[in-house]
CSV table of C-alpha atoms and ligand atoms in Angstrom, one decimal:
chain,number,residue,atom,x,y,z
A,1422,MET,CA,143.7,71.3,77.0
A,1423,GLU,CA,143.8,74.9,75.6
A,1424,ILE,CA,147.4,75.3,75.2
A,1425,LEU,CA,148.5,79.7,75.5
A,1426,ILE,CA,151.6,80.1,75.6
A,1427,ARG,CA,152.6,84.2,76.3
A,1428,ASP,CA,156.6,85.5,75.2
A,1429,SER,CA,156.2,87.8,78.9
A,1430,LEU,CA,153.8,87.6,82.8
A,1431,GLU,CA,152.3,90.7,81.9
A,1432,SER,CA,150.2,89.6,78.4
A,1433,GLY,CA,150.0,85.6,80.9
A,1434,ALA,CA,149.1,87.3,83.7
A,1435,LYS,CA,146.4,89.6,81.3
A,1436,VAL,CA,144.8,86.6,80.0
A,1437,GLY,CA,144.1,84.6,83.2
A,1438,ALA,CA,142.5,87.7,83.9
A,1439,ARG,CA,140.4,87.7,81.1
A,1440,VAL,CA,139.2,83.7,81.5
A,1441,VAL,CA,138.2,85.3,84.8
A,1442,LYS,CA,136.7,87.9,83.5
A,1443,LYS,CA,135.0,86.0,81.2
A,1444,ILE,CA,134.2,83.1,83.8
A,1445,ILE,CA,131.7,85.6,85.7
A,1446,LYS,CA,130.4,87.8,83.6
A,1447,SER,CA,127.9,84.9,81.8
A,1448,ASN,CA,127.9,83.7,85.7
A,1449,ASN,CA,125.3,85.8,87.6
A,1450,ARG,CA,127.0,84.1,90.7
A,1451,THR,CA,129.7,82.9,90.7
A,1452,VAL,CA,131.8,80.6,92.3
A,1453,LEU,CA,136.2,80.8,92.2
A,1454,GLY,CA,138.4,78.0,93.3
A,1455,LEU,CA,141.5,80.2,93.6
A,1456,ALA,CA,145.0,79.0,94.3
A,1457,THR,CA,148.2,80.9,96.3
A,1458,GLY,CA,151.9,80.9,95.6
A,1459,ASP,CA,154.3,83.7,93.2
A,1460,THR,CA,152.7,82.8,90.0
A,1461,PRO,CA,148.2,84.8,90.0
A,1462,LEU,CA,150.0,87.2,92.2
A,1463,ARG,CA,150.5,89.7,88.6
A,1464,MET,CA,147.1,88.0,87.1
A,1465,TYR,CA,144.9,89.7,90.8
A,1466,HIS,CA,147.1,93.1,90.1
A,1467,GLU,CA,145.2,92.9,86.6
A,1468,LEU,CA,141.8,91.9,88.6
A,1469,ILE,CA,142.0,94.1,91.3
A,1470,ARG,CA,143.6,97.0,87.9
A,1471,MET,CA,139.6,95.7,86.7
A,1472,ASN,CA,137.7,95.8,90.2
A,1473,GLU,CA,139.4,99.3,90.4
A,1474,SER,CA,138.1,100.9,86.9
A,1475,GLY,CA,134.5,99.5,86.8
A,1476,GLU,CA,135.4,97.1,84.4
A,1477,LEU,CA,134.8,93.8,86.7
A,1478,SER,CA,132.8,93.3,90.1
A,1479,PHE,CA,133.3,91.1,93.3
A,1480,LYS,CA,129.8,91.3,94.6
A,1481,ASN,CA,128.4,88.2,93.2
A,1482,CYS,CA,131.6,85.7,93.6
A,1483,THR,CA,132.2,83.8,95.9
A,1484,THR,CA,135.7,81.7,96.3
A,1485,PHE,CA,137.1,78.7,97.8
A,1486,ASN,CA,140.7,78.5,98.0
A,1487,LEU,CA,142.7,75.3,97.6
A,1488,ASP,CA,144.7,74.8,100.3
A,1489,GLU,CA,146.7,75.9,103.6
A,1490,TYR,CA,149.8,75.6,105.7
A,1491,VAL,CA,147.9,73.5,108.5
A,1492,GLY,CA,148.7,75.3,112.8
A,1493,LEU,CA,149.4,79.2,110.7
A,1494,SER,CA,146.9,81.4,111.9
A,1495,ARG,CA,145.4,83.9,110.1
A,1496,GLU,CA,147.4,86.7,111.0
A,1497,ASP,CA,150.2,85.2,110.5
A,1498,GLU,CA,151.8,86.7,107.5
A,1499,ARG,CA,152.9,83.2,106.1
A,1500,SER,CA,149.3,82.0,105.6
A,1501,TYR,CA,147.4,81.2,102.7
A,1502,PHE,CA,144.6,83.3,104.2
A,1503,TYR,CA,147.0,86.3,104.7
A,1504,TYR,CA,147.9,86.4,101.8
A,1505,MET,CA,144.6,86.0,100.1
A,1506,MET,CA,143.4,89.2,102.0
A,1507,SER,CA,146.8,91.2,101.4
A,1508,ASN,CA,146.9,90.8,97.3
A,1509,LEU,CA,143.2,90.1,96.4
A,1510,PHE,CA,140.7,90.4,98.7
A,1511,GLY,CA,141.7,93.6,100.6
A,1512,HIS,CA,141.6,95.4,96.9
A,1513,VAL,CA,138.7,94.5,95.2
A,1514,ASP,CA,134.5,94.3,96.2
A,1515,ILE,CA,134.0,90.6,97.4
A,1516,ASP,CA,131.6,90.7,100.7
A,1517,LYS,CA,134.8,88.3,102.8
A,1518,LYS,CA,131.6,86.2,104.0
A,1519,ASN,CA,131.8,85.0,100.9
A,1520,VAL,CA,135.5,83.9,101.0
A,1521,TYR,CA,136.7,80.3,102.1
A,1522,LEU,CA,140.3,78.7,102.7
A,1523,PRO,CA,140.9,75.8,104.3
A,1524,ASP,CA,140.6,75.9,108.4
A,1525,GLY,CA,144.0,74.4,109.1
A,1526,ASN,CA,143.3,75.6,112.6
A,1527,ALA,CA,140.8,73.4,113.3
A,1528,GLU,CA,140.6,71.7,116.3
A,1529,ASP,CA,139.4,69.1,114.9
A,1530,LEU,CA,141.4,68.8,111.1
A,1531,ARG,CA,139.0,65.9,109.8
A,1532,GLU,CA,135.6,67.6,110.1
A,1533,ALA,CA,136.8,71.2,109.3
A,1534,CYS,CA,137.9,69.3,105.1
A,1535,ARG,CA,134.2,67.2,105.2
A,1536,LYS,CA,132.7,70.9,106.2
A,1537,TYR,CA,135.1,72.1,103.1
A,1538,GLU,CA,133.9,69.8,100.9
A,1539,GLN,CA,130.3,70.6,101.4
A,1540,GLN,CA,130.8,73.9,101.0
A,1541,ILE,CA,131.8,74.2,97.6
A,1542,LYS,CA,128.6,71.5,97.6
A,1543,ASP,CA,126.3,74.1,99.1
A,1544,ALA,CA,127.7,76.6,96.9
A,1545,GLY,CA,126.4,74.9,93.2
A,1546,GLY,CA,130.3,73.1,92.8
A,1547,ILE,CA,133.2,75.8,91.5
A,1548,ASP,CA,132.8,76.6,88.3
A,1549,LEU,CA,136.1,78.1,87.6
A,1550,GLN,CA,139.5,76.4,89.9
A,1551,VAL,CA,142.6,79.0,88.7
A,1552,LEU,CA,145.8,76.6,89.2
A,1553,GLY,CA,148.8,77.1,89.9
A,1554,ILE,CA,151.4,73.9,89.6
A,1555,GLY,CA,154.6,72.7,91.3
A,1556,GLY,CA,158.1,72.1,90.4
A,1557,ASN,CA,157.1,68.3,91.1
A,1558,GLY,CA,154.3,68.4,89.3
A,1559,HIS,CA,151.2,68.8,92.2
A,1560,ILE,CA,148.1,70.6,91.7
A,1561,GLY,CA,147.2,72.6,95.5
A,1562,PHE,CA,148.7,70.5,97.7
A,1563,ASN,CA,148.3,67.6,95.7
A,1564,GLU,CA,151.8,65.3,95.7
A,1565,PRO,CA,153.0,62.9,93.8
A,1566,THR,CA,151.7,59.6,94.2
A,1567,GLY,CA,148.7,60.8,95.5
A,1568,SER,CA,145.1,59.4,94.7
A,1569,PHE,CA,143.3,61.0,91.8
A,1570,THR,CA,140.2,60.2,93.6
A,1571,SER,CA,140.6,62.1,97.1
A,1572,ARG,CA,139.1,64.5,99.0
A,1573,THR,CA,140.0,67.8,100.8
A,1574,TRP,CA,141.9,66.1,103.3
A,1575,VAL,CA,145.3,66.4,105.3
A,1576,LYS,CA,148.5,65.8,103.1
A,1577,ILE,CA,152.2,65.7,104.2
A,1578,LEU,CA,154.1,67.5,102.4
A,1579,SER,CA,157.1,66.0,100.1
A,1580,GLU,CA,160.7,67.3,101.0
A,1581,GLN,CA,160.6,68.9,97.3
A,1582,THR,CA,157.7,71.3,98.0
A,1583,ILE,CA,158.8,72.1,101.7
A,1584,GLN,CA,162.2,72.8,100.1
A,1585,ASP,CA,161.0,75.0,97.4
A,1586,ASN,CA,158.5,77.1,99.4
A,1587,SER,CA,160.8,77.4,102.2
A,1588,MET,CA,161.7,80.8,100.6
A,1589,TYR,CA,158.4,81.7,102.2
A,1590,PHE,CA,160.3,81.0,105.7
A,1591,ASP,CA,162.7,82.0,107.6
A,1592,LYS,CA,164.2,79.3,108.3
A,1593,GLN,CA,163.0,75.7,106.4
A,1594,GLU,CA,162.5,73.9,109.6
A,1595,GLU,CA,159.7,76.6,109.9
A,1596,VAL,CA,157.6,74.8,106.8
A,1597,PRO,CA,154.6,73.3,108.6
A,1598,ARG,CA,154.3,69.8,107.0
A,1599,HIS,CA,150.9,69.0,106.9
A,1600,VAL,CA,148.6,70.8,105.6
A,1601,VAL,CA,145.7,70.8,104.3
A,1602,THR,CA,143.8,70.4,100.5
A,1603,MET,CA,141.4,70.1,98.3
A,1604,GLY,CA,141.8,66.4,96.7
A,1605,ILE,CA,142.4,66.0,92.9
A,1606,ALA,CA,139.0,64.8,93.0
A,1607,THR,CA,137.4,68.2,94.1
A,1608,ILE,CA,139.5,69.9,91.6
A,1609,MET,CA,138.6,67.3,88.9
A,1610,GLU,CA,135.0,68.5,90.0
A,1611,SER,CA,135.4,72.3,88.9
A,1612,ARG,CA,134.2,73.4,85.5
A,1613,HIS,CA,136.9,75.1,84.2
A,1614,CYS,CA,140.4,74.6,85.2
A,1615,LEU,CA,142.5,77.8,84.6
A,1616,LEU,CA,146.2,76.7,85.2
A,1617,LEU,CA,149.1,79.1,85.3
A,1618,ALA,CA,153.2,78.4,85.5
A,1619,ASN,CA,156.1,80.8,84.5
A,1620,GLY,CA,160.4,80.3,84.5
A,1621,ALA,CA,161.6,77.6,83.6
A,1622,LYS,CA,161.5,75.3,86.5
A,1623,LYS,CA,158.1,73.9,85.8
A,1624,ALA,CA,158.8,73.2,82.2
A,1625,ASP,CA,159.9,69.4,82.9
A,1626,ALA,CA,156.6,69.5,85.7
A,1627,ILE,CA,154.4,71.5,82.8
A,1628,ARG,CA,156.0,68.8,80.4
A,1629,LYS,CA,154.6,66.1,81.5
A,1630,MET,CA,151.1,66.9,83.4
A,1631,ILE,CA,150.3,67.8,79.3
A,1632,GLU,CA,152.5,65.1,77.0
A,1633,GLY,CA,153.2,62.4,79.4
A,1634,PRO,CA,151.0,59.5,80.6
A,1635,ILE,CA,148.2,60.0,83.1
A,1636,SER,CA,149.8,59.6,86.1
A,1637,ALA,CA,150.1,59.9,89.8
A,1638,SER,CA,153.6,60.4,89.6
A,1639,CYS,CA,152.6,63.8,88.0
A,1640,PRO,CA,149.0,65.0,90.2
A,1641,ALA,CA,148.8,67.1,87.6
A,1642,SER,CA,148.7,64.7,84.7
A,1643,ILE,CA,145.2,64.2,85.7
A,1644,LEU,CA,144.2,67.0,84.1
A,1645,GLN,CA,144.8,65.3,81.1
A,1646,MET,CA,140.3,64.0,82.1
A,1647,HIS,CA,139.2,67.4,82.3
A,1648,PRO,CA,136.9,68.4,80.3
A,1649,ARG,CA,137.6,72.1,80.1
A,1650,VAL,CA,141.1,73.2,81.0
A,1651,THR,CA,142.9,76.0,79.8
A,1652,ILE,CA,147.2,76.3,80.4
A,1653,VAL,CA,148.7,79.1,80.6
A,1654,LEU,CA,153.1,79.6,80.1
A,1655,ASP,CA,155.3,81.8,79.0
A,1656,GLU,CA,158.0,80.5,76.9
A,1657,GLU,CA,160.8,79.1,80.0
A,1658,ALA,CA,157.7,76.9,81.4
A,1659,ALA,CA,156.6,75.5,77.4
A,1660,TYR,CA,160.5,75.2,75.5
A,1661,LEU,CA,160.4,71.1,76.5
A,1662,LEU,CA,156.8,71.5,74.7
A,1663,THR,CA,157.3,68.8,71.8
A,1664,PHE,CA,154.4,69.5,70.2
A,1665,LYS,CA,155.6,73.7,71.2
A,1666,ASP,CA,154.6,74.6,68.0
A,1667,HIS,CA,151.0,73.0,67.7
A,1668,TYR,CA,149.3,75.0,70.8
A,1669,LYS,CA,150.9,78.1,68.8
A,1670,TRP,CA,148.9,76.8,65.3
A,1671,VAL,CA,145.7,75.6,67.1
A,1672,GLU,CA,145.6,79.0,68.9
A,1673,LYS,CA,146.2,81.5,66.0
A,1674,ASN,CA,143.3,79.6,64.4
A,1675,LYS,CA,140.7,79.7,67.0
A,1676,LEU,CA,137.3,81.0,66.2
A,1677,ASP,CA,136.2,84.4,67.7
A,1678,TRP,CA,134.3,82.4,70.4
A,1679,GLN,CA,137.1,80.5,70.9
A,1680,GLN,CA,139.3,84.1,72.7
A,1681,PHE,CA,139.8,85.0,75.0
B,425,GLP,C1,153.0,76.4,96.6
B,425,GLP,C2,150.7,75.9,96.5
B,425,GLP,C3,150.7,75.5,94.9
B,425,GLP,C4,151.5,76.3,94.4
B,425,GLP,C5,152.6,76.0,93.9
B,425,GLP,C6,152.9,76.9,93.3
B,425,GLP,O1,153.2,75.3,97.4
B,425,GLP,N1,150.5,74.7,97.3
B,425,GLP,O2,149.2,75.9,95.3
B,425,GLP,O3,150.1,76.4,93.0
B,425,GLP,O4,152.9,76.0,94.9
B,425,GLP,O5,153.5,77.8,93.5
B,425,GLP,P1,155.0,79.4,93.2
B,425,GLP,O6,153.7,79.5,92.0
B,425,GLP,O7,155.1,79.4,94.3
B,425,GLP,O8,155.4,78.1,92.0
């Protein structure tokens, strides 16, 4: 795992954006996997800035989002579709027909999940998957103890995640209990993962993910088995890491072509 620790949220977001830029520039067509939540917002701002300044185009990109709530329409401000339109897609030159999110409103959810997996396959697989992490170690909406071999499917949120995400809703009871999420196996098939995390409330999950045993109790720990993972942390999210100084040492000694 490549671990990059930054002392400000701004510089972390810029590193993340440079990773995305490098991948887009090195492919004729790029398939991006994208995430929602508070964490990637600054990186999306930076990508919008790059797009506006002509530094980066999304014209040759196809995107697949990690997850979506069941039962929220695309027009609902709390849906991830709405989030993506207002925080990224609505501001960059991406062709909207190449934008995919799981359909949490499908009449046949099971069929919609199978179709989503097929669409990712048909697009040639994901070149770069952007990830956040839940306070309980979830990636996408793959909650602790879920199978490492899971595929895009309907999942039930844990009570902790419902509580964590209730800030985006008027009342906790309004948070949908059901979601559609890419599975762990789907995420693991992406060619490169970029995981971002900020703040002390992520520190425990980050420690378990990077330095703990690989266990479904911390779904993100499976990333230890992924061949290419870049993790961008702020100091607070990194503060429980035993080998923090080593990660900084490794970064300082990277060869030019290894840097973002
Ligand atoms: C959400 C999403 C995840 C996200 C995580 C962290 O529930 N399903 O994809 O990475 O929880 O969110 P935040 O960045 O707001 O802390």
